[in-house]
Short mmCIF file of C-alpha atoms and ligand atoms in Angstrom, two decimals:
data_model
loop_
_atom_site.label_atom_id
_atom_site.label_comp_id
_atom_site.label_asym_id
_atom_site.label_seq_id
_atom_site.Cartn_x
_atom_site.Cartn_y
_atom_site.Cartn_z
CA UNK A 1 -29.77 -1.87 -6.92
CA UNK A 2 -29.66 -0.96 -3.19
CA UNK A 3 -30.28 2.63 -1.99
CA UNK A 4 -29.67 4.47 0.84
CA UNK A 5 -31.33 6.76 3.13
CA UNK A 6 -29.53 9.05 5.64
CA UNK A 7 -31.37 11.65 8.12
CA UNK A 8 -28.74 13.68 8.79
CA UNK A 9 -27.58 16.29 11.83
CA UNK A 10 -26.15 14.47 14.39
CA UNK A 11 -23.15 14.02 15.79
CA UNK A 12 -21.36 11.03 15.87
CA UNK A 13 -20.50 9.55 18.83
CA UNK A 14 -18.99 6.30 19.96
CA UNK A 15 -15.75 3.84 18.82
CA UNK A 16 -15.35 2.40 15.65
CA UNK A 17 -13.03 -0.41 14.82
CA UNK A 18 -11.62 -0.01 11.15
CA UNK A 19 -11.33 -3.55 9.37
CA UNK A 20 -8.62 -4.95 6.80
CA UNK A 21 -7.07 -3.07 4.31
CA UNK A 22 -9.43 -3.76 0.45
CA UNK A 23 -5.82 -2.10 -0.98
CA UNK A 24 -3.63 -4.35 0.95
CA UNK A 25 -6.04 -7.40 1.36
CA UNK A 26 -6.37 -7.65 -3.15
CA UNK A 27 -2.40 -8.14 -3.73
CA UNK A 28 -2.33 -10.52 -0.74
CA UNK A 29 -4.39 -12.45 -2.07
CA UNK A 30 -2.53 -12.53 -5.77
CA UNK A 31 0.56 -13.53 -4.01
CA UNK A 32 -0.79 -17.10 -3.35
CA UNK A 33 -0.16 -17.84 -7.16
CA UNK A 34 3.25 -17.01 -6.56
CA UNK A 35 3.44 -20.52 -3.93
CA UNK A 36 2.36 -23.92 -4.17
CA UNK A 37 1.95 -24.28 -0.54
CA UNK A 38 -0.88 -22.63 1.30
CA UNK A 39 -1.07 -18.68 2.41
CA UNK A 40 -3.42 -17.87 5.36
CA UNK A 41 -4.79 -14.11 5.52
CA UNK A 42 -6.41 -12.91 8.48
CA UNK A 43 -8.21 -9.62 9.11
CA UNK A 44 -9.81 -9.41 5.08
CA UNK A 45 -12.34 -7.02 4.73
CA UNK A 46 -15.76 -8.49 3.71
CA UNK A 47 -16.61 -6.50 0.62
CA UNK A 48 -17.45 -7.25 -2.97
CA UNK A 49 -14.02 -6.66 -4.58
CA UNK A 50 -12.65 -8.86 -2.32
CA UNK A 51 -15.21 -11.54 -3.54
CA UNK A 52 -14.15 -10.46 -7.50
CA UNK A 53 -10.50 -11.10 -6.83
CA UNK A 54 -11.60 -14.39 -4.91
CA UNK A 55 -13.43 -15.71 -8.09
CA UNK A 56 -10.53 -14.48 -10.08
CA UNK A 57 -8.13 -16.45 -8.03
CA UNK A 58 -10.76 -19.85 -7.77
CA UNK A 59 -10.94 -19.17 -11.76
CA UNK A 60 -7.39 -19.72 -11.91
CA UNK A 61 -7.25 -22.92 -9.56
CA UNK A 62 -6.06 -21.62 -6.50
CA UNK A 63 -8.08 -23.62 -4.04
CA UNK A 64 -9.71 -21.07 -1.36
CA UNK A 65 -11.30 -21.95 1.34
CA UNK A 66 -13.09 -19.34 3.59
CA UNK A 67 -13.47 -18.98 7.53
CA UNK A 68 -15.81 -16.80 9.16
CA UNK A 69 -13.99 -16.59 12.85
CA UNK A 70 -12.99 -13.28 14.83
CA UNK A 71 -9.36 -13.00 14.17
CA UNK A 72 -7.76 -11.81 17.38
CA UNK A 73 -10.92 -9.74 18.21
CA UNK A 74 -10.78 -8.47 14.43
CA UNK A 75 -14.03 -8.38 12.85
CA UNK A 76 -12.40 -9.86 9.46
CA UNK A 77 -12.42 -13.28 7.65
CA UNK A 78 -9.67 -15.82 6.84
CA UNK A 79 -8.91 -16.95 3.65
CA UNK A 80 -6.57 -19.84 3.08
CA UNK A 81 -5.38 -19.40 -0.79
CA UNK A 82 -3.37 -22.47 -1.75
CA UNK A 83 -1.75 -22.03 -5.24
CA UNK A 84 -0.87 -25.75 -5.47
CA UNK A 85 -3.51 -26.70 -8.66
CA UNK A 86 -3.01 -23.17 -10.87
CA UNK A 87 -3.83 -24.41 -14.14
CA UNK A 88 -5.26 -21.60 -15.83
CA UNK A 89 -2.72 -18.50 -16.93
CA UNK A 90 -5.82 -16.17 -18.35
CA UNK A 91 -7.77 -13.58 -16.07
CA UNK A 92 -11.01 -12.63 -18.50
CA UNK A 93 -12.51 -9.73 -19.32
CA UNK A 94 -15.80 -11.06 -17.63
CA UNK A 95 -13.84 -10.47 -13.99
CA UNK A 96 -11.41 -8.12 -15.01
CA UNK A 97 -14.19 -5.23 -16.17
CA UNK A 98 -15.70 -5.63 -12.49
CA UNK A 99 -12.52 -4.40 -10.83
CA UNK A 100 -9.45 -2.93 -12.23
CA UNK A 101 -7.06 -4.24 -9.49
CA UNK A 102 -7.14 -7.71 -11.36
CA UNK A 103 -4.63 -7.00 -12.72
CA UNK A 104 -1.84 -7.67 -9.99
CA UNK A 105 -2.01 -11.22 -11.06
CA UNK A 106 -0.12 -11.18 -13.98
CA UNK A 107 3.21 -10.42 -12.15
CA UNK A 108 2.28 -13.72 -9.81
CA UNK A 109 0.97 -15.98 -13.02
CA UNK A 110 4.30 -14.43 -15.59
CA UNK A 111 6.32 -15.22 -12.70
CA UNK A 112 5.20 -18.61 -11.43
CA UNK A 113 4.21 -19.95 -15.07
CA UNK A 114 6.71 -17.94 -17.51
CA UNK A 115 2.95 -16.14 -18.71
CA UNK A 116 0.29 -14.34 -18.17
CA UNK A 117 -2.95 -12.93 -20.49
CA UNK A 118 -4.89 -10.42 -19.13
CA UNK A 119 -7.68 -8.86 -20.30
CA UNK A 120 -7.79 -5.21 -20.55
CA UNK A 121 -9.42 -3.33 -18.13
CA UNK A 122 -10.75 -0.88 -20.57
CA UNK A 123 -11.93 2.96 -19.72
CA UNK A 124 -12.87 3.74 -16.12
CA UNK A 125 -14.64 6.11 -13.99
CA UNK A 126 -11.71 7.50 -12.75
CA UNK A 127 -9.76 8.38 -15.73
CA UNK A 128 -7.72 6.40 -17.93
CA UNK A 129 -5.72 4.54 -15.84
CA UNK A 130 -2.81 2.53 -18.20
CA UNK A 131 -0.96 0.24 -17.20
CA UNK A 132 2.13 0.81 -19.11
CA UNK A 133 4.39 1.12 -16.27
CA UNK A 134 3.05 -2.53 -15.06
CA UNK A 135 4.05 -3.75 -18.92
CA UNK A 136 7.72 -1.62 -18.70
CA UNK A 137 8.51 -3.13 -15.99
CA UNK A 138 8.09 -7.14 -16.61
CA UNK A 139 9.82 -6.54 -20.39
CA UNK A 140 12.75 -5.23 -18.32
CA UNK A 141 12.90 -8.63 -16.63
CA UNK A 142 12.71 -10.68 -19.83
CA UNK A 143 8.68 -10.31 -20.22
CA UNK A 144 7.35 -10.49 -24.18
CA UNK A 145 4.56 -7.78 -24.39
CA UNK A 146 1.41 -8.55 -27.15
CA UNK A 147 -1.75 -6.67 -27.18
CA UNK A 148 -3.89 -9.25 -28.97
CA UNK A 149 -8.11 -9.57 -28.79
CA UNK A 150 -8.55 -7.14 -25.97
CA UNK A 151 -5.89 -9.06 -23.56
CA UNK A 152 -2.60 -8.17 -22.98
CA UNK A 153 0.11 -11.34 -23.32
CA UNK A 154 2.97 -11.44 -21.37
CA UNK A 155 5.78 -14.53 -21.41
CA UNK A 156 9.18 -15.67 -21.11
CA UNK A 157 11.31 -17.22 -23.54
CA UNK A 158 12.32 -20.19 -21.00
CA UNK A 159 9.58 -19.85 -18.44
CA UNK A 160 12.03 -17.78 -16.33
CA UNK A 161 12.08 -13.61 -15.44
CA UNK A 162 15.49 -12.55 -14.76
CA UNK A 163 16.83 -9.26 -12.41
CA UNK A 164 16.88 -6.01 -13.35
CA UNK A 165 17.28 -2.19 -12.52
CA UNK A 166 14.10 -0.73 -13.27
CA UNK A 167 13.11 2.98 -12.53
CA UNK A 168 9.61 3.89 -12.52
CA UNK A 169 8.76 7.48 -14.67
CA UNK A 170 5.91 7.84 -12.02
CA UNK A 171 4.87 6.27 -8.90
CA UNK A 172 2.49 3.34 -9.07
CA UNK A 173 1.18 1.34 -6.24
CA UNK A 174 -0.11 -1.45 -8.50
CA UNK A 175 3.04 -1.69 -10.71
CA UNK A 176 5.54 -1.89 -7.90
CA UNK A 177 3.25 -4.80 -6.56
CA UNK A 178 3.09 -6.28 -9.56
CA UNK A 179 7.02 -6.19 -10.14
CA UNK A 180 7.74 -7.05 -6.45
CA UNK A 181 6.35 -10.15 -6.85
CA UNK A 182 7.36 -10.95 -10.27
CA UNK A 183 11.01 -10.37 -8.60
CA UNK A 184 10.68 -12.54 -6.33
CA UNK A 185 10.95 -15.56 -8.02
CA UNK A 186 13.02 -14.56 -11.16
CA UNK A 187 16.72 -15.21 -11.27
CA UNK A 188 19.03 -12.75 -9.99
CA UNK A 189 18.06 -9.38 -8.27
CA UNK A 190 15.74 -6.85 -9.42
CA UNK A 191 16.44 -3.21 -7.83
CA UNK A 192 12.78 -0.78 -8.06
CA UNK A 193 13.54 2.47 -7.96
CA UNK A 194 11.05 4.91 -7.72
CA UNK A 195 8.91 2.48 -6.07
CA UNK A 196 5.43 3.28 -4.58
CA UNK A 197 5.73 3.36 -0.73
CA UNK A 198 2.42 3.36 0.25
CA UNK A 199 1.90 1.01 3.59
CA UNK A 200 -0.37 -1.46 1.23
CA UNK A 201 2.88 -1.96 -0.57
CA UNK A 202 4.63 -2.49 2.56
CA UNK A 203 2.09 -5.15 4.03
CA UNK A 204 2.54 -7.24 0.59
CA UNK A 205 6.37 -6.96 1.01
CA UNK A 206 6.28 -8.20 4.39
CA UNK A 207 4.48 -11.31 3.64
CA UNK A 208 6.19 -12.17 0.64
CA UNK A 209 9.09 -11.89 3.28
CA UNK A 210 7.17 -14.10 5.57
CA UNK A 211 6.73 -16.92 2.15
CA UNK A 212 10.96 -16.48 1.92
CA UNK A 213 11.09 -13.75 -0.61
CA UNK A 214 14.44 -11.54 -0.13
CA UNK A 215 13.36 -7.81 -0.14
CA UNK A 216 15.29 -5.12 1.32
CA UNK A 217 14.42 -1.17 1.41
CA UNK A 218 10.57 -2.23 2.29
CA UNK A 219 8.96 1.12 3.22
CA UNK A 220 11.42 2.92 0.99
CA UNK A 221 11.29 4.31 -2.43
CA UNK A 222 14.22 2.12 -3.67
CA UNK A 223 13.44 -2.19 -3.24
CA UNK A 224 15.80 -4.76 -3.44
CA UNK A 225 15.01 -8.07 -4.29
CA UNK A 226 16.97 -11.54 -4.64
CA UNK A 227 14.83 -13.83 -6.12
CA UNK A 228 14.50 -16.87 -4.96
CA UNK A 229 13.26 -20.74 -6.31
CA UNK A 230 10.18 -20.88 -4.36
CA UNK A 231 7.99 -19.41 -2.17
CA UNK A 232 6.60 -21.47 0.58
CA UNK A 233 3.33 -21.28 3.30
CA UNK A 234 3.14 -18.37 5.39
CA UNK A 235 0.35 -16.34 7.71
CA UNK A 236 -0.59 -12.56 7.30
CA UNK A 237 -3.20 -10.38 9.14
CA UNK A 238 -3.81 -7.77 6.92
CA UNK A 239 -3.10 -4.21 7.46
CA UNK A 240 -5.77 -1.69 8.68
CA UNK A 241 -7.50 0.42 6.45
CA UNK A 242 -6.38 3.80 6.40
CA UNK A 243 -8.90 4.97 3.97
CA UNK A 244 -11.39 3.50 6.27
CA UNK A 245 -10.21 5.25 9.53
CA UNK A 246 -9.43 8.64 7.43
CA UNK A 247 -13.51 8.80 6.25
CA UNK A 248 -14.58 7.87 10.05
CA UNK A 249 -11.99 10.64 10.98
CA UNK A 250 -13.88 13.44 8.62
CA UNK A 251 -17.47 12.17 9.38
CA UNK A 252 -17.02 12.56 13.38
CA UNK A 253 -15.46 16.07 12.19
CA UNK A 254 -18.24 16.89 9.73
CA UNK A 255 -21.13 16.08 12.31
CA UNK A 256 -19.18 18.29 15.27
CA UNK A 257 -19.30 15.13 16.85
CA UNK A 258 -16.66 12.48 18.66
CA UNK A 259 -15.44 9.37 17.85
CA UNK A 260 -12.81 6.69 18.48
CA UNK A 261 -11.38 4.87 15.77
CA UNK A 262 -9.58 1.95 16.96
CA UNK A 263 -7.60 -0.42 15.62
CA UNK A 264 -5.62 1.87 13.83
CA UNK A 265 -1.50 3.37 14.14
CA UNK A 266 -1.94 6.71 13.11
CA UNK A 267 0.89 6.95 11.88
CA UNK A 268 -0.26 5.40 8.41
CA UNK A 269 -3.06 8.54 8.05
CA UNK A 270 -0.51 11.10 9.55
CA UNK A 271 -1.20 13.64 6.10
CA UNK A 272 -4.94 13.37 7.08
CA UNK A 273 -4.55 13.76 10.66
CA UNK A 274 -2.39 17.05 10.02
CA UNK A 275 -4.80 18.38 7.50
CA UNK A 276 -7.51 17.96 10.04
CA UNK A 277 -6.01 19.68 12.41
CA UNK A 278 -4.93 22.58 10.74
CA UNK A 279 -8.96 22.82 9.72
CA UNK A 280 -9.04 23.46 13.39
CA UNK A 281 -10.11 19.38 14.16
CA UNK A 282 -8.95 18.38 17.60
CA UNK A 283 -7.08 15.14 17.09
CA UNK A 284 -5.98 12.33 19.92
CA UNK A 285 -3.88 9.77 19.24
CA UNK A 286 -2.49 6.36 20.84
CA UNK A 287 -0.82 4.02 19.19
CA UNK A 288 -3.44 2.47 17.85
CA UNK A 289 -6.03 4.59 17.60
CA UNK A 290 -6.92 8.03 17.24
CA UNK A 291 -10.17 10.10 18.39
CA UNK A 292 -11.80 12.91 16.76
CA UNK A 293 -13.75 15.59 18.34
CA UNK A 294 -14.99 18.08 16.07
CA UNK A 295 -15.93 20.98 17.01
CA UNK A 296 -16.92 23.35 14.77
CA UNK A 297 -15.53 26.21 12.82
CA UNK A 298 -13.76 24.93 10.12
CA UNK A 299 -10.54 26.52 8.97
CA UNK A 300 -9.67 26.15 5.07
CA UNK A 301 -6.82 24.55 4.06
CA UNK A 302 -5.08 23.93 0.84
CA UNK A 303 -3.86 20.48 -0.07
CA UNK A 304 -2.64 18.27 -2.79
CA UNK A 305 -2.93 14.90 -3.56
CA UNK A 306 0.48 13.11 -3.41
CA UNK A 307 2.08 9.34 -3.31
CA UNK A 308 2.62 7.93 0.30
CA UNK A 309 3.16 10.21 2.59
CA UNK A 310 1.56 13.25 0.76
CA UNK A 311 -2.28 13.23 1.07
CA UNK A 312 -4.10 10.91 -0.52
CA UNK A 313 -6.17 10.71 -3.79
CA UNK A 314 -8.39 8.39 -1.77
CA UNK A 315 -8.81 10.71 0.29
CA UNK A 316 -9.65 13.49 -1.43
CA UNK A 317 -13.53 13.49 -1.99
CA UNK A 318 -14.08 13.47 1.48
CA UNK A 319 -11.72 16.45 2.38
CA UNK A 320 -13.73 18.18 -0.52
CA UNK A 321 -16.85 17.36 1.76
CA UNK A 322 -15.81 18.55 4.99
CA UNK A 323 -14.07 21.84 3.56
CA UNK A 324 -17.55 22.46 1.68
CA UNK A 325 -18.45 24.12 5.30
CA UNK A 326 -15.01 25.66 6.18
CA UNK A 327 -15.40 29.61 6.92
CA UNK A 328 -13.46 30.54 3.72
CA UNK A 329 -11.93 28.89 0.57
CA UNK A 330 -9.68 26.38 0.11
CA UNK A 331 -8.04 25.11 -2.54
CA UNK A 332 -7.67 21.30 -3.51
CA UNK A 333 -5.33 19.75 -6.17
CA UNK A 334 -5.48 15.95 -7.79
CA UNK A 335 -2.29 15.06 -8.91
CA UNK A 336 -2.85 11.30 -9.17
CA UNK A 337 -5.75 10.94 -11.39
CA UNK A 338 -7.50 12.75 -13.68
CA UNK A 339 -11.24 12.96 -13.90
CA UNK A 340 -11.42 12.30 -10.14
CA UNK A 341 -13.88 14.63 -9.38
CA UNK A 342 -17.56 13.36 -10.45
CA UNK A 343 -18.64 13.72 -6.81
CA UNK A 344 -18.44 17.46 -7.64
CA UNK A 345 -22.14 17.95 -9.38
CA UNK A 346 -23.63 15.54 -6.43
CA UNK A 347 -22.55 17.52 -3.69
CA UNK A 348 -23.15 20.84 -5.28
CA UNK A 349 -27.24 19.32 -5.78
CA UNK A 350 -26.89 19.37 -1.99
CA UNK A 351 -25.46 22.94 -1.55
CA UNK A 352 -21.73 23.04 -1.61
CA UNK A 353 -20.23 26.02 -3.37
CA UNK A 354 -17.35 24.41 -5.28
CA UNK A 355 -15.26 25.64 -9.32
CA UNK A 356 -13.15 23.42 -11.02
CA UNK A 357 -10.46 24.41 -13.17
CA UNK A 358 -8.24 21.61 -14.57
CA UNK A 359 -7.08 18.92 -11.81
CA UNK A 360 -8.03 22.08 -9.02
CA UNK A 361 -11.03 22.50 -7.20
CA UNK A 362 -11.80 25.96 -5.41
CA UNK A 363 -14.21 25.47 -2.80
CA UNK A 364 -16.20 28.43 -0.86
CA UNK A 365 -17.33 27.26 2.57
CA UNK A 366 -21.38 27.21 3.23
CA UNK A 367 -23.38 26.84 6.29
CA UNK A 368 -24.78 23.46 5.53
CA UNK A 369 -25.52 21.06 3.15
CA UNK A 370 -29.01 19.93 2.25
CA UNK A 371 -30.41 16.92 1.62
CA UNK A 372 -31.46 15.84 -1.91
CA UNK A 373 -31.75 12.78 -4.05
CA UNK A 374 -27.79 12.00 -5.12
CA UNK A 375 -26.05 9.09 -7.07
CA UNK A 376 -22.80 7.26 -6.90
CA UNK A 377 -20.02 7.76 -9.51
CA UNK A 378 -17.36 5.63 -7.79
CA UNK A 379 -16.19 3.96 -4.16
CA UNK A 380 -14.36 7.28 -2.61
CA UNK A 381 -16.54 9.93 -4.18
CA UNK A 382 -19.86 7.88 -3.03
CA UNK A 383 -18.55 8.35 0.25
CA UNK A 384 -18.05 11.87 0.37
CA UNK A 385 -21.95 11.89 -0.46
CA UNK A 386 -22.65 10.15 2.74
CA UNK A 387 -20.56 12.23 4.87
CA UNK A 388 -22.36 15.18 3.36
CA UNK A 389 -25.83 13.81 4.03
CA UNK A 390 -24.53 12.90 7.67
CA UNK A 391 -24.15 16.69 8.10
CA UNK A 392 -27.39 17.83 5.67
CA UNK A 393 -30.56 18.29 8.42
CA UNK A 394 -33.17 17.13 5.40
CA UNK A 395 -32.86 13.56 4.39
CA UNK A 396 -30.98 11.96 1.45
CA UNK A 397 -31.26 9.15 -0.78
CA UNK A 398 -28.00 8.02 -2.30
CA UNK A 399 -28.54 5.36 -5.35
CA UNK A 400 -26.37 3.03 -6.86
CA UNK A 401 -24.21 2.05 -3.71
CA UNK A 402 -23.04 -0.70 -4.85
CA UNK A 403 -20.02 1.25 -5.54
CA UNK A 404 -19.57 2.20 -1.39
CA UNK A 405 -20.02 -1.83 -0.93
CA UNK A 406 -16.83 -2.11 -2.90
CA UNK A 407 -14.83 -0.53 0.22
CA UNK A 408 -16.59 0.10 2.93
CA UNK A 409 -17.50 -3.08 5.21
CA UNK A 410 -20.79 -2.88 7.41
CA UNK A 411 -20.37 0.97 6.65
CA UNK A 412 -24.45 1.47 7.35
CA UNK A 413 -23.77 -0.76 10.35
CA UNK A 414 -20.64 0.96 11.75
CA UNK A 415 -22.30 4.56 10.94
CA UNK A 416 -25.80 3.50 13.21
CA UNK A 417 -23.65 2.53 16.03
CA UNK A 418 -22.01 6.09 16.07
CA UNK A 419 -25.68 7.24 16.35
CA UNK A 420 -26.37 7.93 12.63
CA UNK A 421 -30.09 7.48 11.01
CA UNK A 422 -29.28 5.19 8.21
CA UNK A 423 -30.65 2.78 6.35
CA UNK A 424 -30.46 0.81 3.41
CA UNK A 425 -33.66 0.04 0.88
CA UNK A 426 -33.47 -2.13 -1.83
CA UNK A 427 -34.44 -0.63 -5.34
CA UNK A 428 -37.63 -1.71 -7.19
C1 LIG B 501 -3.95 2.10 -6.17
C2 LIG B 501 -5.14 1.97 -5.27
C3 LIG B 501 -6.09 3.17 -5.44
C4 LIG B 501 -5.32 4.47 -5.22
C5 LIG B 501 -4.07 4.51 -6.11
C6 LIG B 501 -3.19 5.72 -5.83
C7 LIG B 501 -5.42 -0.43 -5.13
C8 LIG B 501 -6.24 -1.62 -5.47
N1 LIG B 501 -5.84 0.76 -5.61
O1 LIG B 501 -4.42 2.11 -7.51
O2 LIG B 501 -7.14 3.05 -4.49
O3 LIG B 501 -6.14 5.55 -5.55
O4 LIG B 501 -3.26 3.34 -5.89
O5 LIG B 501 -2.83 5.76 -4.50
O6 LIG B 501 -4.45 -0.52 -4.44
N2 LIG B 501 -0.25 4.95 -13.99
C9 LIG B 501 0.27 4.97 -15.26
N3 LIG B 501 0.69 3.79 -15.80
C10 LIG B 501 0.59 2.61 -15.13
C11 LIG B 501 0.04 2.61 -13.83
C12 LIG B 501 -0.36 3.79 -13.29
O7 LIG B 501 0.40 6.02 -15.88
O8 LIG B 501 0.99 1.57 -15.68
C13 LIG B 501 -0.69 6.21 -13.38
C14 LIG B 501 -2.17 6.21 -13.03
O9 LIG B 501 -2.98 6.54 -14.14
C15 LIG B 501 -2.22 7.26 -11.94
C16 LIG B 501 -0.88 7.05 -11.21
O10 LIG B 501 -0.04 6.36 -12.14
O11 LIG B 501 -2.22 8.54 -12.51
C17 LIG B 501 -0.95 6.25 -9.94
O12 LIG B 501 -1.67 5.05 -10.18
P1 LIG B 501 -1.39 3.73 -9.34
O13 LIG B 501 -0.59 4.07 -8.14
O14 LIG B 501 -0.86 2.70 -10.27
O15 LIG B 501 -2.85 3.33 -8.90
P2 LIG B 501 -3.43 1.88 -8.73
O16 LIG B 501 -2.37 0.93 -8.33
O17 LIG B 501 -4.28 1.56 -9.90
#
């Protein structure tokens, strides 16, 4: 397992370009099942979840074939995903434990094929993470639930979903894309309410639009959709990650340094942008990019994590990292998911001053962090150890980053170009 080393205390400096969208780029590549004519992605991220969910998809028979080329001056690959051969209706446990997100092929398979098994994706770092609004949904449309052997079993009487009015009890990104596309090709119209409006949602809308899906309200709370017979070819670039460009943001503010992060509308990272600047972070934006010049003297803030708009979960570790060195306390809240907060113990081994109670964190601003030996609990909270060892003068070593490789792409290379000391050592 690959470590990495980081001599921290300098400040960033320099452009970064943010790459595809993992959280759009994984249900993009689920909705080829839905088609059996081809769908072209451009601009997907090269990281390992992206490879899971590619051997998920091969596993099933879509036939994917892989091009390395710039995209439009976009760093990212091109997959073409052609759905024509499916022949297999089971994702197993053996790729579903490796990445939870697996499961937004059961609204493509149950929809296409009339069923789905999936295994279940068991406990998780994270939390608990169910997936009963995912299940809710798809029995409103006609879906047979069974929890047999560890999978869960989803099928139609006649092969067919039909329409309905569903309301979500809570907001979930991975059930509305799950029941968006499951819509799309059942008979009638299906109305979401309380639908997830996260931009990743969005994106997948768009090209499902793009393979003749009807959908109407995209960007909304409330999505209507006509099914239709079939879905046919279509081209997507994926969507910038905002995730991406939000931890670039807070490491050029960390390091009181100054960076451009391009290829990005700000508009999808507005909560972090305003946060940032009410910590005092002076914040530039164009339409498609923004630049970040640190400068020191921290303000606290307060913030909580909310659905799309509100702040981010996913961002949340690394806001927890930056305000570690506000002058004064501030106050953070999870509201998505529980048990998001194992980067706590790793960055208080490098100095931070931080109480949990419950889902809130109470964090006392210190001068500095320090560098120590650290590990990695999951993708965002890994991340927030590297921005703290960006800042920490002494050098750390952060094991078991495998988890960063899940999200970040080139993150070592994209930090060295900024002027970072970085590197990566394989473990013996
Ligand atoms: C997606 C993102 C993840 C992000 C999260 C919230 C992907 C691949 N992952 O995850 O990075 O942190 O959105 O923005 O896009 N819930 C239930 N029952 C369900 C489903 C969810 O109770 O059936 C709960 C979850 O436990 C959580 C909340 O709903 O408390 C939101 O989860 P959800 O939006 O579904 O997250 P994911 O789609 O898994």
């Amino acid at each position: 397992m690959d470590k990495i080393h980081i001599n921290g205390g300098i400040p960033l400096k320099g452009k970064v370009k943010i790459s595809g969208a993992k959280n759009a780029a994984l249900p993009l590549m689920a909705a080829s099942i839905l088609s059996s004519e081809p769908l072209t992605l451009s601009n997907i991220p090269h990281l390992s979840d992206i490879t899971t969910m590619a051997n998920l998809l091969v596993y099933l028979g879509v036939d994917l074939h892989v091009d390395g080329r710039n995209d439009n001056g976009n760093c990212g690959r091109i997959l073409t995903l052609n759905g024509h051969d499916v022949n297999d209706i089971c994702a197993p446990y053996e790729i579903v434990r490796k990445m939870r997100a697996s499961i937004v092929v059961m609204g493509p398979l149950l929809a296409r094929f009339g069923r789905a098994e999936i295994s279940l994706p068991g406990g998780c770092a994270i939390g608990a993470r169910p997936i009963d609004l995912h299940l809710h949904a798809l029995e409103k449309m006609g879906a047979k639930v069974e929890l047999k052997d560890g999978y869960v079993k989803v099928g139609t009487q006649d092969g067919k979903l039909r329409g309905a009015d569903i309301t979500f009890e809570k907001v979930s990104v991975g059930a509305t894309e799950n029941s968006l596309m499951a819509a799309s090709l059942a008979f009638g119209t299906t109305i979401l309410r309380n639908a997830a409006k996260e931009p990743e949602v969005s994106d997948l809308a768009q090209c499902l639009v793009k393979m003749g899906a009807k959908i109407q309200g995209i960007g909304t709370d409330t999505l209507t959709i006509e099914g239709v017979e079939k879905l046919s070819a279509a081209q997507h670039s994926v969507l910038p990650d905002r995730i991406e460009a939000g931890t670039y943001a807070i490491a050029a503010a960390i390091t009181g340094g100054k960076v451009t992060i391009n290829g990005i509308n700000p508009e999808i990272l507005q909560s972090t942008l305003d946060i940032l600047k009410q910590s005092g972070v002076n914040i530039f934006t164009t339409e498609n990019s923004v630049t970040v010049d640190g400068v020191g003297n921290l303000q606290p803030v307060d913030v909580e994590t909310e659905p799309y708009p509100g702040f981010p979960t996913d961002m949340q570790a690394q806001l927890v990292a930056l305000m570690s060195l506000a002058q004064g306390t501030s106050h953070i809240s999870e509201h998505i998911f529980e048990n998001r907060f194992m980067h706590i113990p790793e960055l208080q081994r490098m100095g931070a001053d931080i109480k949990i109670e419950g889902n809130q964190l109470t964090i006392k601003g210190v001068e500095s962090f320090h560098g120590a030996e650290v590990m990695a609990t999951d993708l965002r909270a890994s991340v927030a150890m590297v921005l703290a060892a960006l800042q920490a003068k002494e050098q750390t070593t952060i094991s078991r980053v495998y988890h960063i490789d899940r999200g970040y792409e080139r993150i070592e290379e994209k930090l060295c170009a900024l002027g970072a000391n970085i590197v990566r050592a394989k473990d013996v």
